[in-house]
Tab-separated table of C-alpha atoms and ligand atoms in Angstrom:
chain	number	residue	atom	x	y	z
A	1	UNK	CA	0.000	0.000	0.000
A	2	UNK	CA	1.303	3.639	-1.134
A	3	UNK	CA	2.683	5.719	2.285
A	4	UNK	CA	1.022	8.483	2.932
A	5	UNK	CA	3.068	11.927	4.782
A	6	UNK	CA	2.268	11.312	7.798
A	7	UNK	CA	3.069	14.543	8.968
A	8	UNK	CA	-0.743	15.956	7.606
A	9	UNK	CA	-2.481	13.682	10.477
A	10	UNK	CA	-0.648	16.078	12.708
A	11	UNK	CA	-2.729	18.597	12.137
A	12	UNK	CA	-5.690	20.090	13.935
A	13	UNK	CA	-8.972	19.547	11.844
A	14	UNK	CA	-9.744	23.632	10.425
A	15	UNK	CA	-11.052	24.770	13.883
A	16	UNK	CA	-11.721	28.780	13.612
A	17	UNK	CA	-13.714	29.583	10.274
A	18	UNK	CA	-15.606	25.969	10.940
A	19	UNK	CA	-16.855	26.542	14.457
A	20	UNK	CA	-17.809	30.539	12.692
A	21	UNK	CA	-19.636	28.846	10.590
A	22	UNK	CA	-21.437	26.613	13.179
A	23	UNK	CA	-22.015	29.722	15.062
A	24	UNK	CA	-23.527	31.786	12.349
A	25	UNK	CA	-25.609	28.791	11.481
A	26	UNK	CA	-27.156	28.012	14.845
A	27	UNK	CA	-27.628	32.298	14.939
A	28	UNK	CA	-29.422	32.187	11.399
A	29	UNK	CA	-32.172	28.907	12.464
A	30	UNK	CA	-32.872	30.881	15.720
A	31	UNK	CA	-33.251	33.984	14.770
A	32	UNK	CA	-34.488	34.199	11.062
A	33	UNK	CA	-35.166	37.985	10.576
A	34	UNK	CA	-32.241	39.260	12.140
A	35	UNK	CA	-30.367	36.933	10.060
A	36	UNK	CA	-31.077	38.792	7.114
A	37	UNK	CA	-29.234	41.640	7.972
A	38	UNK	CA	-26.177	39.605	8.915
A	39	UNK	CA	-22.798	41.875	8.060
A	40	UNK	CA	-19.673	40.238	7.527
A	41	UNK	CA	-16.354	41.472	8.589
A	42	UNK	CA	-15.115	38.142	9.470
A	43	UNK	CA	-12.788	37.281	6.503
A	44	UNK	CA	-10.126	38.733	4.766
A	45	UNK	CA	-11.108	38.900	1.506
A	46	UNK	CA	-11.769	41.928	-0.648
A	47	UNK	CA	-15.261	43.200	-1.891
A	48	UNK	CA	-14.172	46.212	-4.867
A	49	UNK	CA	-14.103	45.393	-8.336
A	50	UNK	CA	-11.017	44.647	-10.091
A	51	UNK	CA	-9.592	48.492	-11.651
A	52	UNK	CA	-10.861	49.341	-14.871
A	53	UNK	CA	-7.041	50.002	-16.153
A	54	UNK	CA	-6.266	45.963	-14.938
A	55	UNK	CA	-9.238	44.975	-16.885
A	56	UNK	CA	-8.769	46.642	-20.027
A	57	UNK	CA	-4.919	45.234	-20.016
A	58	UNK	CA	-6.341	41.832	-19.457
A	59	UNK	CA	-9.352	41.880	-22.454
A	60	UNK	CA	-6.792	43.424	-24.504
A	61	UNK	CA	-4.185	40.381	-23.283
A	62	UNK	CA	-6.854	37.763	-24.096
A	63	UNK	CA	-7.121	39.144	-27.765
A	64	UNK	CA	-3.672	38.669	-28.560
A	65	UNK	CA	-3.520	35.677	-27.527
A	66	UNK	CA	-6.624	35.186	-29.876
A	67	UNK	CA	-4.485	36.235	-32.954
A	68	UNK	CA	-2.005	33.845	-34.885
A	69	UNK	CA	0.541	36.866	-35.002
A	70	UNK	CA	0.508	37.493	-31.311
A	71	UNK	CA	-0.396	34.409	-29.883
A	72	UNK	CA	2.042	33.507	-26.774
A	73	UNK	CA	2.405	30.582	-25.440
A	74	UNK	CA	4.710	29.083	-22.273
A	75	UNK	CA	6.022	32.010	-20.527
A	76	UNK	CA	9.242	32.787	-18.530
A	77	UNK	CA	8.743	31.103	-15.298
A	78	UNK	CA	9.835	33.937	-13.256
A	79	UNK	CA	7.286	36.302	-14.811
A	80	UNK	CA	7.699	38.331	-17.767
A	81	UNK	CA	9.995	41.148	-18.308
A	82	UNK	CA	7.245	43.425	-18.234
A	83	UNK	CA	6.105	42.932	-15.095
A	84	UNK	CA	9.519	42.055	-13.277
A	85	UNK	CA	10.778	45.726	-14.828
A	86	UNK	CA	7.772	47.188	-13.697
A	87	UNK	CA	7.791	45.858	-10.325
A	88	UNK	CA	11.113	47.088	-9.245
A	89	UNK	CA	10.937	50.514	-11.147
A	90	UNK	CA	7.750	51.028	-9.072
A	91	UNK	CA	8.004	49.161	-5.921
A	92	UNK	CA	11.216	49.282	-5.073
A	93	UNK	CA	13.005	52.446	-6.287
A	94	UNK	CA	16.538	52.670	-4.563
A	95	UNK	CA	16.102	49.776	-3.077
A	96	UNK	CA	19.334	48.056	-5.380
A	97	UNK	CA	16.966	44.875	-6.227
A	98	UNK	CA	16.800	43.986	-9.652
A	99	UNK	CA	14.303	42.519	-12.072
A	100	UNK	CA	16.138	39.041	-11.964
A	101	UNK	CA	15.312	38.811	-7.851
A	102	UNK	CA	11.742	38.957	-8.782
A	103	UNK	CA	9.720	35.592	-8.916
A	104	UNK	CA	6.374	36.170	-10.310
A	105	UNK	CA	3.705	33.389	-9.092
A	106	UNK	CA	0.204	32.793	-8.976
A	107	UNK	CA	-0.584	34.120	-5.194
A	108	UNK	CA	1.686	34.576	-1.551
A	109	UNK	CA	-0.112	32.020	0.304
A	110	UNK	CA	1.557	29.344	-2.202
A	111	UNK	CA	4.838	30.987	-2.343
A	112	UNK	CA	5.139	31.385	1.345
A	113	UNK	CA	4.523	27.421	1.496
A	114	UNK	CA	6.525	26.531	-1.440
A	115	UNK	CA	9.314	28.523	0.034
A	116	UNK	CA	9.999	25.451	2.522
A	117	UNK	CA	10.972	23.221	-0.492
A	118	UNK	CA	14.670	24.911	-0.570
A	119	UNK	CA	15.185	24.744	3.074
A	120	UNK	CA	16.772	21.556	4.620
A	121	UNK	CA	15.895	19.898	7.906
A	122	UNK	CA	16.550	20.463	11.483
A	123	UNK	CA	15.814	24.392	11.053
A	124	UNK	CA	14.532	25.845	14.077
A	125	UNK	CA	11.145	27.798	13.170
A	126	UNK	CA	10.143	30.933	14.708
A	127	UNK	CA	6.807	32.293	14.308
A	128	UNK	CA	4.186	35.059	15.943
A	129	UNK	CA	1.593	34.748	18.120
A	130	UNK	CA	-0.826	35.748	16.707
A	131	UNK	CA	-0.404	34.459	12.902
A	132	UNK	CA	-1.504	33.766	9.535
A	133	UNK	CA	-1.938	30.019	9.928
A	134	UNK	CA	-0.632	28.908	6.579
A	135	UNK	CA	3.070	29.758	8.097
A	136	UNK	CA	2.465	27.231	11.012
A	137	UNK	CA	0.343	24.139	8.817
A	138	UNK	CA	2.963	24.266	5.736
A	139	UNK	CA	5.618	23.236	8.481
A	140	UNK	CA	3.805	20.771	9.902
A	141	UNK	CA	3.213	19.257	6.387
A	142	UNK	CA	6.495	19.080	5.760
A	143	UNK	CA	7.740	17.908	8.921
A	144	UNK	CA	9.527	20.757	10.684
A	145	UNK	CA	7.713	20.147	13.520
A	146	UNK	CA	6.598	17.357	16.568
A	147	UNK	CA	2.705	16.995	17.470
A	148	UNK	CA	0.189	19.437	18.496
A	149	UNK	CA	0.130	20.518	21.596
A	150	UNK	CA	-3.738	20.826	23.750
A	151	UNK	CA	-3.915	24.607	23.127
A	152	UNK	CA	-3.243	24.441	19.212
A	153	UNK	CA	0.420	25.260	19.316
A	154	UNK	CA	3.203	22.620	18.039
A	155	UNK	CA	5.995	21.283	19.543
A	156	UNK	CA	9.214	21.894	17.858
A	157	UNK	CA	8.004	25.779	16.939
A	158	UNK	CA	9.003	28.532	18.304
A	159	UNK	CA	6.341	31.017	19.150
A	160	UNK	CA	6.890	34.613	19.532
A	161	UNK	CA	4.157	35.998	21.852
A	162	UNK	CA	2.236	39.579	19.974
A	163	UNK	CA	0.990	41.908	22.284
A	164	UNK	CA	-0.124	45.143	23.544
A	165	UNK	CA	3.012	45.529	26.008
A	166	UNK	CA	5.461	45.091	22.783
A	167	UNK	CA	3.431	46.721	20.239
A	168	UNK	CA	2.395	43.468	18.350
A	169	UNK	CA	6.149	43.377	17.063
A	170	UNK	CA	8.147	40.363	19.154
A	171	UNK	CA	10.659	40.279	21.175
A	172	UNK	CA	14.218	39.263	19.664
A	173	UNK	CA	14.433	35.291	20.805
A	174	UNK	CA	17.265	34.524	23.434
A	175	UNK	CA	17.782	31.077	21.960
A	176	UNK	CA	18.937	31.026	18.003
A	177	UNK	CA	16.458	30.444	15.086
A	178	UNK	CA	17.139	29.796	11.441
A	179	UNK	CA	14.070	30.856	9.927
A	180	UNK	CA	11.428	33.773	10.971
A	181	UNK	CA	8.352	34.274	9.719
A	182	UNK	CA	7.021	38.176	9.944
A	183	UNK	CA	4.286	39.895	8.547
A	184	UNK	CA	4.091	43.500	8.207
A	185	UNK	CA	1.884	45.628	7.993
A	186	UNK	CA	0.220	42.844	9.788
A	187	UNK	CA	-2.551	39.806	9.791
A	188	UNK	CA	-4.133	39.612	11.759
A	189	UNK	CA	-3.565	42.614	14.222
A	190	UNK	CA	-3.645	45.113	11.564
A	191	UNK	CA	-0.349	46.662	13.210
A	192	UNK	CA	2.792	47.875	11.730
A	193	UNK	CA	6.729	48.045	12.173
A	194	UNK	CA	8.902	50.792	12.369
A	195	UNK	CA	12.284	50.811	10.797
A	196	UNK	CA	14.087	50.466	14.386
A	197	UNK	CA	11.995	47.772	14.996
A	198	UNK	CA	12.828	45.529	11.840
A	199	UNK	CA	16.522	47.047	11.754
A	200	UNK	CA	16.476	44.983	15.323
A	201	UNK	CA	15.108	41.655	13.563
A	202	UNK	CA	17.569	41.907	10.614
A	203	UNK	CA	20.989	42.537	13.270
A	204	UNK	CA	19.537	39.455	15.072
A	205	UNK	CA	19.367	37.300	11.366
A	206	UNK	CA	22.734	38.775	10.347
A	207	UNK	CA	24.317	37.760	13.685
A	208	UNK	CA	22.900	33.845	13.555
A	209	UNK	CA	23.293	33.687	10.368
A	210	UNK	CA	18.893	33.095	10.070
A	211	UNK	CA	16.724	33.972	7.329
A	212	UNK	CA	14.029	36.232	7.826
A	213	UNK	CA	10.534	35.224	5.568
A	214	UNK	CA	8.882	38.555	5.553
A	215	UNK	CA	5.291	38.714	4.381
A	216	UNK	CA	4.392	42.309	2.985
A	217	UNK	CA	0.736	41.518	1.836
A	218	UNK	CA	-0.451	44.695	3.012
A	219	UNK	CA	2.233	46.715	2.013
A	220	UNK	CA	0.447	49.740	-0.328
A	221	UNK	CA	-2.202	50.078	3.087
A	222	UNK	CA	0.565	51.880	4.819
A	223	UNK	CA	-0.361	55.677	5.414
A	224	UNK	CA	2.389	56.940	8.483
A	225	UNK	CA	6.257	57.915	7.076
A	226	UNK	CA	8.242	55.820	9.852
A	227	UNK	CA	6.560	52.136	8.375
A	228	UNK	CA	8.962	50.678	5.806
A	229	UNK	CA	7.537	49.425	2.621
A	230	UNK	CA	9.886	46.842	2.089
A	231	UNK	CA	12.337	44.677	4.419
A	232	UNK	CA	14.840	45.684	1.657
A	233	UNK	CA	14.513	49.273	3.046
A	234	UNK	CA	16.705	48.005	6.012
A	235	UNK	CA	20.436	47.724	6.094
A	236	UNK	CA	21.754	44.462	5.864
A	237	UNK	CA	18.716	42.559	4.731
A	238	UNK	CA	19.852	41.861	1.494
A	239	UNK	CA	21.829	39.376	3.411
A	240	UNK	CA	18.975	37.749	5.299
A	241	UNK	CA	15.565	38.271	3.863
A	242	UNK	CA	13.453	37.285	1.371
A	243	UNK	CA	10.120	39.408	0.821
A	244	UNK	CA	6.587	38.385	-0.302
A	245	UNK	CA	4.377	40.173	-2.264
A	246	UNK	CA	0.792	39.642	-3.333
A	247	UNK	CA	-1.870	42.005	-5.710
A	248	UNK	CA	-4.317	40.334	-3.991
A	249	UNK	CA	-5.207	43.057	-1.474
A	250	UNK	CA	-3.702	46.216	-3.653
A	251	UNK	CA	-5.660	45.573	-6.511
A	252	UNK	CA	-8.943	43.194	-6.084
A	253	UNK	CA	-6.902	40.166	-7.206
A	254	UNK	CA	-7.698	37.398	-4.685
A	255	UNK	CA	-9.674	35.900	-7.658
A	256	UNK	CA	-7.192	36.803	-10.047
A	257	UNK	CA	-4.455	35.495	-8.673
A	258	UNK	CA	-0.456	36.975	-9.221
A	259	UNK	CA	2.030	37.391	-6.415
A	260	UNK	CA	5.806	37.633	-6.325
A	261	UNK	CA	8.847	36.548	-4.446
A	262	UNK	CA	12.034	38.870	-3.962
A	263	UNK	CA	15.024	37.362	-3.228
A	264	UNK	CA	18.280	38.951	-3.574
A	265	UNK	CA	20.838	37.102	-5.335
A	266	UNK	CA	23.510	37.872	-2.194
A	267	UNK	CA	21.449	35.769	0.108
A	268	UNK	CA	23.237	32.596	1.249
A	269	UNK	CA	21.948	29.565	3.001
A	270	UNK	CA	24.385	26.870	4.601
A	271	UNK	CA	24.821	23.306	2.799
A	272	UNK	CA	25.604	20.000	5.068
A	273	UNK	CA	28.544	20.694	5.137
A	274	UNK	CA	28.519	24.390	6.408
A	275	UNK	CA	29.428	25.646	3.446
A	276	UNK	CA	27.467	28.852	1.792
A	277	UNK	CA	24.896	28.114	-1.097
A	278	UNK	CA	23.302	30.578	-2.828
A	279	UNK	CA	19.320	30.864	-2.154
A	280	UNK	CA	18.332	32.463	-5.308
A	281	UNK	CA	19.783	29.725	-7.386
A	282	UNK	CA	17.948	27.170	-5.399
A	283	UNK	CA	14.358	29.048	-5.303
A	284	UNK	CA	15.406	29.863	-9.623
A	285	UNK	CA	15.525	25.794	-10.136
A	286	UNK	CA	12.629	25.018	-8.246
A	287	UNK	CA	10.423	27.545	-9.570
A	288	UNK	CA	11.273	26.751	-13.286
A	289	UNK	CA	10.835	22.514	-12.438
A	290	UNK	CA	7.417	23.166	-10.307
A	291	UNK	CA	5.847	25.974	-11.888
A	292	UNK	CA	5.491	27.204	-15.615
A	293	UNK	CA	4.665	30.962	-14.798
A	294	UNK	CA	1.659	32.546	-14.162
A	295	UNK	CA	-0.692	33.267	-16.990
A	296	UNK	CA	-0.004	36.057	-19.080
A	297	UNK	CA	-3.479	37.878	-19.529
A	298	UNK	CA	-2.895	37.796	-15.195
A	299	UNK	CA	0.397	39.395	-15.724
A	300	UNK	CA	-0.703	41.749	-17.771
A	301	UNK	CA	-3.493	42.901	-15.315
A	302	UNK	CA	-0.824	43.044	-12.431
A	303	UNK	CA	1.425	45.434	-14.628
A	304	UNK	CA	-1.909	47.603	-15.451
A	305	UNK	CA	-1.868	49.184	-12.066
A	306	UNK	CA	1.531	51.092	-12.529
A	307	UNK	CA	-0.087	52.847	-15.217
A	308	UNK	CA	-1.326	56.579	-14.628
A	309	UNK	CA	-4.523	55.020	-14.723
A	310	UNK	CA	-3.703	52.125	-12.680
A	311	UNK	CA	-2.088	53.774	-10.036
A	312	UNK	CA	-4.992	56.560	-9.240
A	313	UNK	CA	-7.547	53.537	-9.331
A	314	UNK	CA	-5.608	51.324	-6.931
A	315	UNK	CA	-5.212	55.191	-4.811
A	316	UNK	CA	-9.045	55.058	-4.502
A	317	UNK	CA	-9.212	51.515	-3.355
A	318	UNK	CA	-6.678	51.774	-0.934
A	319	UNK	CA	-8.634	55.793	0.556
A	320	UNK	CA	-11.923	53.336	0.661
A	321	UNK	CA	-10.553	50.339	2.920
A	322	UNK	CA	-8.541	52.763	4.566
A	323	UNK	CA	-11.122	54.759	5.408
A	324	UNK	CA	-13.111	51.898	6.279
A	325	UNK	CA	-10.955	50.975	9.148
A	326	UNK	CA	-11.120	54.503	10.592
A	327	UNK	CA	-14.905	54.649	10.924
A	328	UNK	CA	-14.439	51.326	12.633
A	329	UNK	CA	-11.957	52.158	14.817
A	330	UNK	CA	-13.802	55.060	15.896
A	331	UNK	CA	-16.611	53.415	16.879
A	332	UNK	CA	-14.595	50.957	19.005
A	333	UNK	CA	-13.148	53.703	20.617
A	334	UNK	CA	-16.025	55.801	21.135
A	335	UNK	CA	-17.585	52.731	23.249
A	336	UNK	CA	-14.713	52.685	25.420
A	337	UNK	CA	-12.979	49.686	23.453
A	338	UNK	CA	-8.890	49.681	22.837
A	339	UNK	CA	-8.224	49.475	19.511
A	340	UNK	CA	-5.300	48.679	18.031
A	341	UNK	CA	-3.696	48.398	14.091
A	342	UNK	CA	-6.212	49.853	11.061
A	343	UNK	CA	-3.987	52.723	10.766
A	344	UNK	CA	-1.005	50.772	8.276
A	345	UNK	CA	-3.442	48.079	7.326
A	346	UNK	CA	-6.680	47.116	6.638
A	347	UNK	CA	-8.023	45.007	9.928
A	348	UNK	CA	-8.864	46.591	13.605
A	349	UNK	CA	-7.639	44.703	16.652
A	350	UNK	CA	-10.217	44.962	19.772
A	351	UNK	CA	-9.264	44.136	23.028
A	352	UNK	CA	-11.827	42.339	24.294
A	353	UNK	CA	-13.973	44.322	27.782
A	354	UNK	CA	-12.712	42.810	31.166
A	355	UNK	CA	-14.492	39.989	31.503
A	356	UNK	CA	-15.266	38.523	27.999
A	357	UNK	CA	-13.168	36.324	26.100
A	358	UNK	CA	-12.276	36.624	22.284
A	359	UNK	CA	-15.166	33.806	21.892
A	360	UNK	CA	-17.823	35.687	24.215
A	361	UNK	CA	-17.051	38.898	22.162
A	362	UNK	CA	-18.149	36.675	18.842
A	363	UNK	CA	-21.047	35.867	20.615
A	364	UNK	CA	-21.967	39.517	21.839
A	365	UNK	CA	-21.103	40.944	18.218
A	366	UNK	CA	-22.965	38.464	16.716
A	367	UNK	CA	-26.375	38.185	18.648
A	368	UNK	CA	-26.738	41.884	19.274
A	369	UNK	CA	-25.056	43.644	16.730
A	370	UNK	CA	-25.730	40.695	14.140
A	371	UNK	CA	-22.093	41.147	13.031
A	372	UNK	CA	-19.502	38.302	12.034
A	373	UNK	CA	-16.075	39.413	13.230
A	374	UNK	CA	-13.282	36.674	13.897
A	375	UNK	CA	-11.716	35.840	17.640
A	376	UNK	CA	-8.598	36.139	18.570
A	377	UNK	CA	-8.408	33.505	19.963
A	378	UNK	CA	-8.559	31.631	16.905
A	379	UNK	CA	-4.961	33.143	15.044
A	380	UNK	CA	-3.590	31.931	18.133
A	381	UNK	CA	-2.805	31.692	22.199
A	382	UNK	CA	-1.745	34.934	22.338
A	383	UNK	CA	-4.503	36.248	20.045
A	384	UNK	CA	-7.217	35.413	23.281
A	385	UNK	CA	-8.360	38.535	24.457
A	386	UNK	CA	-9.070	40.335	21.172
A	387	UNK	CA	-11.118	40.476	17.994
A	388	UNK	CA	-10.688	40.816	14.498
A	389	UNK	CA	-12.908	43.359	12.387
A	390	UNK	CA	-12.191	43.365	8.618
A	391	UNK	CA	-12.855	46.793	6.817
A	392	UNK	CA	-12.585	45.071	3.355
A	393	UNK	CA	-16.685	45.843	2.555
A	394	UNK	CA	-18.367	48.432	1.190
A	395	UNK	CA	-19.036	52.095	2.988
A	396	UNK	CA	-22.530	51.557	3.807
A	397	UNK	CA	-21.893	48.091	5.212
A	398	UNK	CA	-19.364	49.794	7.400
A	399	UNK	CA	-21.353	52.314	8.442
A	400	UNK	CA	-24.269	50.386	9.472
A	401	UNK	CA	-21.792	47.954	11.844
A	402	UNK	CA	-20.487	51.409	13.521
A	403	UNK	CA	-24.153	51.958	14.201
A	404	UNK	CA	-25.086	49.044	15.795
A	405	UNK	CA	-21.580	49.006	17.668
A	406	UNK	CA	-22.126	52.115	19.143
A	407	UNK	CA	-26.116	51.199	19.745
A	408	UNK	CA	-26.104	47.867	20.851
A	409	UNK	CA	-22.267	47.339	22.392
A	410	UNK	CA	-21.902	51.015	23.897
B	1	PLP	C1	-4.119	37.813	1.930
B	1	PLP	C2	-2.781	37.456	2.406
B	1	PLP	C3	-1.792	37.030	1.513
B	1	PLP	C4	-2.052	36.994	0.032
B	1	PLP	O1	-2.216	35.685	-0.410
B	1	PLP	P1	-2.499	35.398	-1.945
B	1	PLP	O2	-2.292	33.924	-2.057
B	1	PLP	O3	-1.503	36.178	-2.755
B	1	PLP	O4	-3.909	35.808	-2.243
B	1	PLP	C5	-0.532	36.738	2.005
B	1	PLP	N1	-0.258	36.848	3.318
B	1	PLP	C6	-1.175	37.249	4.196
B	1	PLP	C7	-0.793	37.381	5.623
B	1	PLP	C8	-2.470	37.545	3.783
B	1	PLP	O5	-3.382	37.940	4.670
């Protein structure tokens, strides 16, 4: 009989959006009217079309490809010049990376599990608390770590507690890692890092010789000077980071799909034997054996937004999310709530009152505002204590959850 990887039965059946789900459900056959003006803020996925400049550059993609004389076929499987050009001479001006670091892909959440195909084992994993849980269940599929633990967490990881007291930015380890995960601006605490702050985590990388996996997602949501765009921004991590990037969130692509990898061709990794390897060369091979590019009416989209056009359309969808959050966070505040993050990103950490847990504030949101926000609780140990509200809806949906936070919650 075939073997299977074992390593999936380790882990923990989908717990958070499935027990939502059960909750909403039990909420919708008891309560029938109310139901029907159920508001979602629960998940992070966009609502606003797709820009008009993105669309255009994808019809106009499609009819080429329609046409004998302009037909394309197999691309480059690191993305096309285009786009790889247009990335760096938009996104990362000054920054010395070049269009050759650039992997093009079909979204972040793949490349940010993929990434663990070029890494060996016996690497010591360090990850927040809070996190985006595809960080923690790609290393348990590929066996970087022991059993799960009673409270969700896995052996073998090492968890890096988020909090108010540190700003939702960890603490450097005492022991040595090899490879840390972070995610700024971040999910799900909708908090951001300063440039001290990450100058910090890329000294501690450079010193143990770790590799820092830095998820920028929600990088075009940032709105305050001191928040670095890119890792690359910070001395030294050309030597110890690689950066992920998605047009998911920027752009209304989380149907679309196109994402890219960065990683600078200085980085080194250490072979069995100790001796320096070069990371690009590895992630290079196994991108062009695993993966034959994303598709080119997709690329085409992605390069559409650093048009004119492009650019003031994604400006408006970034001033409506954004502004979004701020109503929200208002109204949190304005009913004596703490409120962290929606400033640099799009989601708006709650602490939870004294007295009620990130679960019992699901409950409270959801049977007397008849709102769907997501617990704490459920990115993580560290996460109890606090919600989740999404601002990616549209205005009046927003507004109408500020007016039944501030009615029913205040
Ligand atoms: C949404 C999101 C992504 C983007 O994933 P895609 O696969 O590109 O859609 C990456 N990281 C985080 C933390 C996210 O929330």
């Amino acid at each position: 009989m075939a073997r299977i990887n074992d390593n999936f039965l380790k882990l923990q059946a989908g717990y958070l959006f499935p027990e939502i789900a059960r909750r909403v459900t039990a909420f919708t056959e008891a309560n029938p009217d109310a139901a029907k003006n159920l508001i979602r803020c629960g998940i992070g996925d966009v609502t606003e079309p797709v820009p008009e400049a993105t669309r255009k550059a994808m019809h106009d993609a499609i009819d080429e490809l329609g046409n004998r004389d302009t037909f394309r076929g197999y691309g480059p499987e690191q993305g096309y010049e285009f786009l790889r050009d247009a990335i760096v001479e938009n996104q990362f001006v000054g920054l010395g990376i070049e269009a050759d670091e650039i992997f093009v892909s079909d979204g972040s959440k793949c490349d940010s599990g993929n990434i663990l195909d070029i890494f060996g084992p016996g690497n010591k994993i360090a990850i927040t608390d809070p996190v985006y849980p595809v960080y923690v269940d790609t290393n348990v599929m590929i066996g970087n770590t022991g059993a799960a633990n009673e409270d969700g967490s896995f052996e073998g990881l090492v968890y890096m507690p988020c909090n108010a007291a540190n700003e939702f930015v960890p603490a450097i380890p005492e022991e040595k890692v090899d490879l840390i995960y972070l995610c700024y601006p971040n999910n799900p605490t909708g908090t951001a890092t300063t440039r001290e702050q990450l100058q910090a985590w890329v000294d501690y990388a450079l010193k143990n010789k770790a590799i820092i996996l830095y998820d920028a997602a929600y990088e075009s949501f940032i709105q305050e000077e001191d928040v670095p765009h890119s890792i690359f921004e910070i001395e030294g991590a050309r030597e110890c980071a690689i950066e992920f990037r998605s047009f998911s969130k920027i752009a209304g692509f989380t149907g679309v799909r196109c994402a890219f990898v960065v990683i600078p061709k200085t980085l080194m990794g250490q072979k069995a034997g100790g001796t320096p390897h070069s990371i690009h060369s590895l992630w290079s091979r196994r991108h062009s054996t695993k993966f034959n590019g994303a598709s080119y009416p997709v690329q085409r989209g992605a390069a559409a937004i650093f048009t004119d056009e492009g650019k003031a359309e994604v400006a408006e969808l970034i001033k409506h999310y954004m502004g979004n959050a701020k109503l929200l966070r208002e109204a949190c505040e304005e009913i004596g709530l703490t409120v962290f993050g929606g400033v640099n990103a799009p989601y708006v950490w709650v602490a939870c009152p004294e007295g009620t847990d990130s679960w019992g504030m699901f409950d409270r949101m959801l049977n007397e505002a008849n709102v769907v926000i997501t617990p704490g609780a459920g990115f993580g140990a560290a996460g109890e204590g606090y919600f989740r509200i999404s601002s990616f809806n549209s205005r009046a949906n927003v507004e109408e959850v500020c007016k039944r936070v501030k009615q029913q919650l205040g």
